[in-house]
Short mmCIF file of C-alpha atoms and ligand atoms in Angstrom, two decimals:
data_model
loop_
_atom_site.label_atom_id
_atom_site.label_comp_id
_atom_site.label_asym_id
_atom_site.label_seq_id
_atom_site.Cartn_x
_atom_site.Cartn_y
_atom_site.Cartn_z
CA MET O 1 147.16 159.96 65.90
CA SER O 2 150.70 158.89 66.75
CA ARG O 3 153.78 159.74 64.69
CA MET O 4 154.10 158.20 61.24
CA PHE O 5 157.83 157.41 61.08
CA HIS O 6 160.10 155.87 63.71
CA GLU O 7 163.76 154.92 63.87
CA ALA O 8 164.15 151.31 64.94
CA ARG O 9 167.35 149.82 66.30
CA VAL O 10 168.30 146.16 65.86
CA LEU O 11 168.32 144.58 69.32
CA SER O 12 168.89 140.93 68.40
CA ARG O 13 168.94 138.34 65.61
CA GLN O 14 167.62 134.80 65.65
CA GLN O 15 167.71 132.25 62.83
CA LEU O 16 164.27 130.61 63.10
CA THR O 17 164.67 128.16 60.21
CA PRO O 18 167.14 127.93 57.31
CA GLY O 19 164.83 130.26 55.36
CA MET O 20 163.63 132.66 58.05
CA LEU O 21 165.55 135.22 60.10
CA ARG O 22 164.03 137.12 63.02
CA LEU O 23 165.19 140.60 63.94
CA THR O 24 163.98 142.16 67.15
CA LEU O 25 163.75 145.94 66.77
CA GLY O 26 163.43 148.49 69.55
CA GLY O 27 165.27 151.38 71.13
CA ALA O 28 164.24 154.89 72.12
CA GLY O 29 163.09 155.62 68.54
CA LEU O 30 160.22 153.16 68.95
CA SER O 31 158.89 154.64 72.20
CA GLU O 32 155.90 156.16 70.36
CA LEU O 33 155.23 153.23 68.02
CA THR O 34 151.67 152.01 68.55
CA THR O 35 150.07 148.74 67.50
CA THR O 36 146.73 148.19 65.78
CA GLY O 37 146.55 144.80 67.50
CA ILE O 38 145.41 143.30 64.17
CA GLY O 39 146.92 139.87 63.46
CA ASP O 40 148.41 140.68 60.06
CA GLU O 41 149.51 144.21 60.90
CA TYR O 42 152.37 145.34 58.72
CA LEU O 43 154.74 148.22 58.28
CA ARG O 44 157.35 149.34 55.81
CA LEU O 45 161.09 149.43 56.23
CA PHE O 46 162.49 152.46 54.40
CA PHE O 47 166.01 152.40 52.99
CA PRO O 48 168.21 155.13 51.51
CA ASN O 49 167.98 155.39 47.76
CA GLU O 50 170.90 153.42 46.29
CA LYS O 51 171.79 156.21 43.82
CA THR O 52 171.40 159.29 46.02
CA GLY O 53 172.23 157.68 49.36
CA LYS O 54 169.36 159.75 50.78
CA LEU O 55 166.42 158.46 52.76
CA HIS O 56 163.32 159.68 50.93
CA LEU O 57 160.01 159.24 52.75
CA PRO O 58 156.48 159.54 51.40
CA VAL O 59 153.73 161.63 52.95
CA ILE O 60 151.19 159.17 54.36
CA THR O 61 147.81 160.44 55.39
CA ASP O 62 145.85 158.95 58.28
CA ASN O 63 143.65 157.03 55.84
CA GLY O 64 146.76 155.38 54.38
CA ARG O 65 147.09 157.38 51.15
CA TRP O 66 150.66 157.99 49.96
CA THR O 67 152.01 160.99 48.07
CA TYR O 68 155.59 161.42 46.95
CA PRO O 69 157.14 164.82 47.48
CA ASP O 70 160.55 163.60 46.30
CA GLY O 71 159.34 161.56 43.35
CA GLN O 72 157.97 158.06 43.63
CA ASP O 73 161.06 156.34 42.20
CA ALA O 74 163.30 157.73 44.91
CA ILE O 75 161.56 155.86 47.73
CA ARG O 76 162.89 152.41 48.56
CA CYS O 77 160.83 150.41 51.00
CA SER O 78 159.64 146.86 51.67
CA THR O 79 156.67 145.58 53.65
CA TYR O 80 156.93 143.32 56.72
CA THR O 81 154.57 141.95 59.33
CA VAL O 82 154.84 142.83 62.99
CA ARG O 83 155.06 139.27 64.26
CA ARG O 84 155.03 140.44 67.88
CA TYR O 85 154.59 143.81 69.56
CA ARG O 86 155.72 144.26 73.15
CA ALA O 87 155.16 147.42 75.18
CA ASP O 88 157.27 149.03 77.93
CA PRO O 89 159.70 149.31 76.30
CA VAL O 90 158.33 148.93 72.79
CA GLU O 91 159.94 146.08 70.87
CA ILE O 92 158.80 144.30 67.75
CA ASP O 93 159.79 141.00 66.15
CA VAL O 94 160.03 140.99 62.36
CA ASP O 95 160.59 137.70 60.52
CA PHE O 96 162.39 137.91 57.17
CA VAL O 97 162.11 135.24 54.49
CA ILE O 98 165.56 134.74 53.00
CA HIS O 99 165.47 134.94 49.22
CA GLU O 100 167.65 135.88 46.24
CA GLY O 101 167.95 139.63 45.63
CA GLY O 102 166.03 142.19 47.59
CA LEU O 103 167.09 145.23 49.50
CA ALA O 104 165.25 144.40 52.72
CA CYS O 105 166.35 140.79 52.74
CA ALA O 106 169.99 141.76 52.14
CA TRP O 107 169.75 144.43 54.83
CA ALA O 108 168.36 141.93 57.34
CA LEU O 109 171.03 139.35 56.53
CA ASP O 110 173.75 141.95 57.14
CA ALA O 111 172.10 143.71 60.07
CA LYS O 112 174.12 143.93 63.25
CA VAL O 113 172.92 144.74 66.72
CA GLY O 114 172.78 148.55 66.91
CA ASP O 115 172.01 149.11 63.20
CA THR O 116 169.01 151.35 62.54
CA VAL O 117 166.19 151.46 60.01
CA THR O 118 163.21 153.78 59.52
CA ILE O 119 159.77 152.21 59.78
CA ASN O 120 156.27 153.61 59.58
CA ARG O 121 153.19 153.20 61.75
CA PRO O 122 151.63 149.77 61.18
CA ARG O 123 148.19 148.97 59.82
CA GLY O 124 146.31 145.70 59.45
CA LEU O 125 143.93 144.09 56.95
CA TYR O 126 142.61 140.89 58.56
CA SER O 127 139.03 141.50 59.61
CA ARG O 128 137.10 138.34 60.49
CA PRO O 129 133.37 139.04 60.82
CA ALA O 130 132.00 138.56 64.34
CA ASP O 131 129.69 135.70 63.27
CA ALA O 132 132.46 133.60 61.66
CA LEU O 133 132.75 130.05 63.01
CA TRP O 134 135.66 128.99 60.82
CA GLN O 135 138.54 130.45 58.89
CA LEU O 136 140.68 129.24 56.02
CA LEU O 137 144.23 130.60 56.25
CA VAL O 138 146.50 129.94 53.27
CA CYS O 139 149.94 131.41 52.69
CA ASP O 140 153.53 130.90 51.68
CA ALA O 141 156.53 131.64 53.91
CA THR O 142 156.01 135.40 53.71
CA GLY O 143 152.58 135.00 55.31
CA LEU O 144 153.79 132.78 58.17
CA PRO O 145 154.42 135.65 60.63
CA ALA O 146 150.90 136.99 60.06
CA LEU O 147 149.27 133.55 60.12
CA SER O 148 151.00 132.79 63.42
CA ARG O 149 149.85 136.01 65.02
CA ILE O 150 146.32 135.60 63.64
CA LEU O 151 146.15 132.09 65.10
CA GLU O 152 147.47 133.31 68.45
CA GLN O 153 144.55 135.75 68.60
CA THR O 154 141.83 133.38 67.35
CA PRO O 155 139.12 132.56 69.91
CA ARG O 156 138.91 128.89 70.91
CA HIS O 157 135.49 128.29 69.29
CA ILE O 158 136.68 129.20 65.79
CA GLU O 159 137.93 126.35 63.60
CA SER O 160 141.02 127.15 61.56
CA ARG O 161 142.04 125.17 58.49
CA MET O 162 145.49 126.21 57.37
CA PHE O 163 147.72 125.43 54.41
CA VAL O 164 151.24 126.80 54.41
CA GLU O 165 153.70 126.28 51.59
CA VAL O 166 157.39 126.38 52.37
CA ALA O 167 160.57 125.78 50.39
CA SER O 168 161.54 122.68 52.39
CA ALA O 169 160.45 120.63 55.41
CA GLU O 170 163.10 122.42 57.50
CA ASP O 171 161.26 125.69 56.96
CA GLU O 172 158.24 124.59 58.98
CA LEU O 173 157.73 126.67 62.12
CA VAL O 174 156.03 125.59 65.31
CA LEU O 175 152.68 127.36 65.18
CA PRO O 176 150.92 128.70 68.28
CA HIS O 177 148.76 126.01 69.88
CA HIS O 178 145.02 126.25 69.19
CA PRO O 179 142.51 123.49 70.07
CA ALA O 180 140.55 123.81 66.81
CA ALA O 181 143.30 124.40 64.28
CA LYS O 182 144.67 122.03 61.67
CA VAL O 183 147.64 122.80 59.44
CA THR O 184 148.88 121.09 56.30
CA TRP O 185 152.41 121.98 55.26
CA LEU O 186 153.18 121.94 51.55
CA HIS O 187 156.90 121.29 51.06
CA LYS O 188 158.98 122.27 48.02
CA SER O 189 156.03 124.37 46.95
CA GLY O 190 155.84 128.02 45.78
CA ASN O 191 158.24 130.49 47.41
CA GLY O 192 160.16 130.87 44.16
CA VAL O 193 161.38 127.24 44.32
CA ALA O 194 158.46 125.47 42.61
CA PRO O 195 154.98 126.24 41.25
CA SER O 196 152.62 127.25 44.02
CA ARG O 197 149.88 124.86 45.13
CA MET O 198 147.93 127.50 47.05
CA GLY O 199 145.32 127.89 44.28
CA GLU O 200 144.83 124.12 44.11
CA VAL O 201 144.19 123.77 47.85
CA VAL O 202 141.82 126.72 48.03
CA GLY O 203 139.86 125.24 45.12
CA ALA O 204 139.73 121.75 46.66
CA VAL O 205 139.16 122.27 50.39
CA PRO O 206 135.54 121.71 51.44
CA LEU O 207 134.20 124.78 53.19
CA PRO O 208 131.53 124.61 55.90
CA ARG O 209 128.17 126.17 55.07
CA THR O 210 128.29 128.19 58.27
CA PRO O 211 129.63 131.78 58.23
CA GLY O 212 133.40 131.95 57.86
CA TYR O 213 136.37 133.91 56.59
CA ILE O 214 139.20 133.32 54.12
CA TRP O 215 142.64 134.91 54.47
CA VAL O 216 145.30 134.38 51.83
CA ALA O 217 148.81 135.83 51.47
CA GLY O 218 151.37 134.94 48.84
CA GLU O 219 152.84 135.74 45.45
CA GLN O 220 150.71 138.28 43.60
CA LYS O 221 149.79 136.15 40.54
CA VAL O 222 148.99 133.20 42.79
CA VAL O 223 146.72 135.39 44.89
CA ARG O 224 145.14 136.82 41.73
CA SER O 225 144.01 133.36 40.62
CA ILE O 226 142.65 132.63 44.11
CA ARG O 227 140.84 135.94 44.04
CA LYS O 228 139.08 134.93 40.81
CA PHE O 229 137.95 131.69 42.42
CA VAL O 230 136.72 133.38 45.61
CA ARG O 231 134.92 136.16 43.71
CA GLN O 232 133.59 134.25 40.71
CA GLU O 233 133.10 130.67 41.96
CA LEU O 234 132.50 131.01 45.70
CA ARG O 235 130.90 134.43 45.16
CA LEU O 236 131.77 135.52 48.67
CA PRO O 237 131.02 139.09 49.71
CA PRO O 238 134.14 141.22 50.42
CA GLU O 239 133.75 141.08 54.20
CA ARG O 240 134.27 137.27 54.00
CA TYR O 241 137.82 137.37 52.64
CA GLU O 242 141.16 139.14 52.63
CA LEU O 243 143.42 138.10 49.77
CA VAL O 244 146.74 139.90 49.72
CA GLY O 245 149.61 139.78 47.23
CA TYR O 246 152.71 139.78 49.47
CA TRP O 247 155.45 139.67 46.83
CA THR O 248 156.05 139.62 43.10
CA ALA O 249 158.01 136.88 41.36
CA ASN O 250 160.63 138.17 38.90
CA GLY O 251 160.36 141.65 40.34
CA ALA O 252 162.77 143.28 37.87
CA ASP O 253 160.79 141.90 34.94
CA TRP O 254 157.56 143.20 36.49
CA ASP O 255 159.10 146.66 37.04
CA ALA O 256 160.31 146.81 33.42
CA LYS O 257 156.91 145.84 32.07
CA TRP O 258 155.20 148.40 34.32
CA ALA O 259 157.62 151.13 33.20
CA ALA O 260 156.87 150.29 29.57
CA LEU O 261 153.09 150.27 30.06
CA ASP O 262 151.22 152.82 27.94
CA PRO O 263 150.63 155.97 30.06
CA ALA O 264 146.99 155.92 28.90
CA ILE O 265 146.53 152.51 30.54
CA LYS O 266 148.17 153.79 33.75
CA ALA O 267 145.85 156.80 33.68
CA GLN O 268 142.89 154.44 33.26
CA ILE O 269 144.08 152.44 36.28
CA ALA O 270 144.49 155.61 38.39
CA ALA O 271 141.04 156.82 37.33
CA GLY O 272 139.58 153.52 38.52
CA TRP O 273 141.15 153.85 41.97
CA ASN O 274 139.90 157.45 42.25
CA SER O 275 136.44 156.72 40.87
CA GLY O 276 134.73 156.05 44.19
CA ARG O 277 133.15 152.90 42.66
CA ASP O 278 133.00 149.58 44.56
CA ALA O 279 136.64 148.97 45.54
CA GLU O 280 136.41 145.22 44.86
CA VAL O 281 135.04 145.76 41.34
CA VAL O 282 137.82 148.29 40.69
CA ARG O 283 140.37 145.75 41.93
CA ASP O 284 138.91 143.08 39.62
CA GLU O 285 139.39 145.47 36.69
CA TYR O 286 142.91 146.36 37.86
CA GLU O 287 143.91 142.70 38.12
CA ASP O 288 142.44 142.03 34.65
CA VAL O 289 144.51 144.84 33.15
CA LEU O 290 147.70 143.64 34.85
CA GLU O 291 147.05 140.09 33.70
CA LYS O 292 146.41 141.24 30.14
CA PHE O 293 149.83 142.92 30.03
CA GLY O 294 151.65 140.01 31.67
CA LEU O 295 152.10 141.87 34.96
C1 FAD Q 1 151.22 143.11 54.06
C2 FAD Q 1 152.54 142.39 53.79
C3 FAD Q 1 153.20 141.75 54.81
C4 FAD Q 1 154.41 141.07 54.56
N1 FAD Q 1 155.05 140.45 55.60
C5 FAD Q 1 156.24 139.81 55.37
C6 FAD Q 1 156.96 139.21 56.45
O1 FAD Q 1 156.58 139.29 57.61
N2 FAD Q 1 158.11 138.55 56.15
C7 FAD Q 1 158.60 138.47 54.85
O2 FAD Q 1 159.65 137.88 54.63
N3 FAD Q 1 157.93 139.06 53.82
C8 FAD Q 1 156.78 139.73 54.05
N4 FAD Q 1 156.12 140.33 53.02
C9 FAD Q 1 156.67 140.16 51.66
C10 FAD Q 1 157.82 141.12 51.37
O3 FAD Q 1 157.33 142.46 51.43
C11 FAD Q 1 158.38 140.83 49.97
O4 FAD Q 1 158.95 139.55 49.93
C12 FAD Q 1 159.35 141.86 49.52
O5 FAD Q 1 159.53 141.72 48.13
C13 FAD Q 1 160.70 141.74 50.21
O6 FAD Q 1 161.44 142.91 49.92
P1 FAD Q 1 162.93 142.88 49.42
O7 FAD Q 1 163.37 144.32 49.44
O8 FAD Q 1 163.73 141.88 50.16
O9 FAD Q 1 162.85 142.35 47.92
P2 FAD Q 1 162.37 143.14 46.61
O10 FAD Q 1 163.35 144.21 46.26
O11 FAD Q 1 160.95 143.53 46.76
O12 FAD Q 1 162.48 141.98 45.52
C14 FAD Q 1 163.74 141.58 44.96
C15 FAD Q 1 163.58 140.23 44.26
O13 FAD Q 1 163.32 139.25 45.25
C16 FAD Q 1 162.23 138.43 44.85
N5 FAD Q 1 161.47 138.08 46.08
C17 FAD Q 1 160.85 138.95 46.93
N6 FAD Q 1 160.28 138.27 47.94
C18 FAD Q 1 160.54 136.96 47.71
C19 FAD Q 1 160.20 135.77 48.40
N7 FAD Q 1 159.51 135.79 49.55
N8 FAD Q 1 160.61 134.59 47.88
C20 FAD Q 1 161.32 134.53 46.73
N9 FAD Q 1 161.68 135.64 46.02
C21 FAD Q 1 161.29 136.83 46.52
C22 FAD Q 1 161.41 139.28 43.90
O14 FAD Q 1 160.78 138.48 42.94
C23 FAD Q 1 162.42 140.20 43.27
O15 FAD Q 1 162.87 139.67 42.05
C24 FAD Q 1 154.94 141.03 53.25
C25 FAD Q 1 154.27 141.71 52.22
C26 FAD Q 1 153.08 142.37 52.48
C27 FAD Q 1 152.38 143.10 51.36
#
């Protein structure tokens, strides 16, 4: 296995749309960074703790489990997609949605060529079964880098139906060309500017009866409602979908509610994750608990 942490240097900046900034990262510190090749592969950007000024890193095992030698609260990191990976020399493009607040977003907006940031080894989630003939890809702006890379890698015979919600028409990006892909852009939708319509479109779009795959990325409560639909109405088996909460609206409010949550409930949640039971059933229970407490 390759190294877990790498120091990336900002090589260039490019404003893709009013709401999306691309940073290209590279430098000698990335020489050992490997790619999974998976379309939605992501990594974390780690920042110094605002109070201590120190960079605290977790211990991450090869199976992706994190432990926190310095205390969980000390670690400050945010998750981003590797939009493009180039080898020799290694460079990656990372596309940042510009939004209010946020350490990573503020860092990206201020970043100058030559600035550095610590990142970890990427991993991916998208896993379309080999027999799939179609895919439904639905996301907000945060999922656009992954959707674009997924589409780039999609074989010609697979039909892609895509819905992308963006803050305004100017935030549309040119997607990679694919002969069997159709996109519908939802303007002034979700993204913290308006209620999301992702749940509505997933509920309404007719799905072929042939084998397929659903990939969704967006705000966590939006994805939770889609998850209920996919699990309870469509009753798809887990290998037929990947539904990922990419960000949390009103993050400070969420953090405060989580901090105030009864330790017994947190222990119950942890026990679920460690139980070895069906991971999707455990996640259903986890989402139910969060929902119950307004999280
Ligand atoms: C697997 C994965 C891949 C991701 N890939 C990307 C990517 O390629 N590009 C990208 O931009 N994001 C991506 N995200 C989402 C990104 O991690 C979050 O938006 C994250 O909150 C940004 O970190 P931050 O430090 O800027 O803000 P935080 O400190 O996490 O949040 C600060 C405040 O900003 C608000 N906020 C956070 N994100 C948004 C948003 N998108 N719109 C409106 N308000 C927001 C929160 O509600 C919070 O109140 C990905 C997430 C995951 C899980």
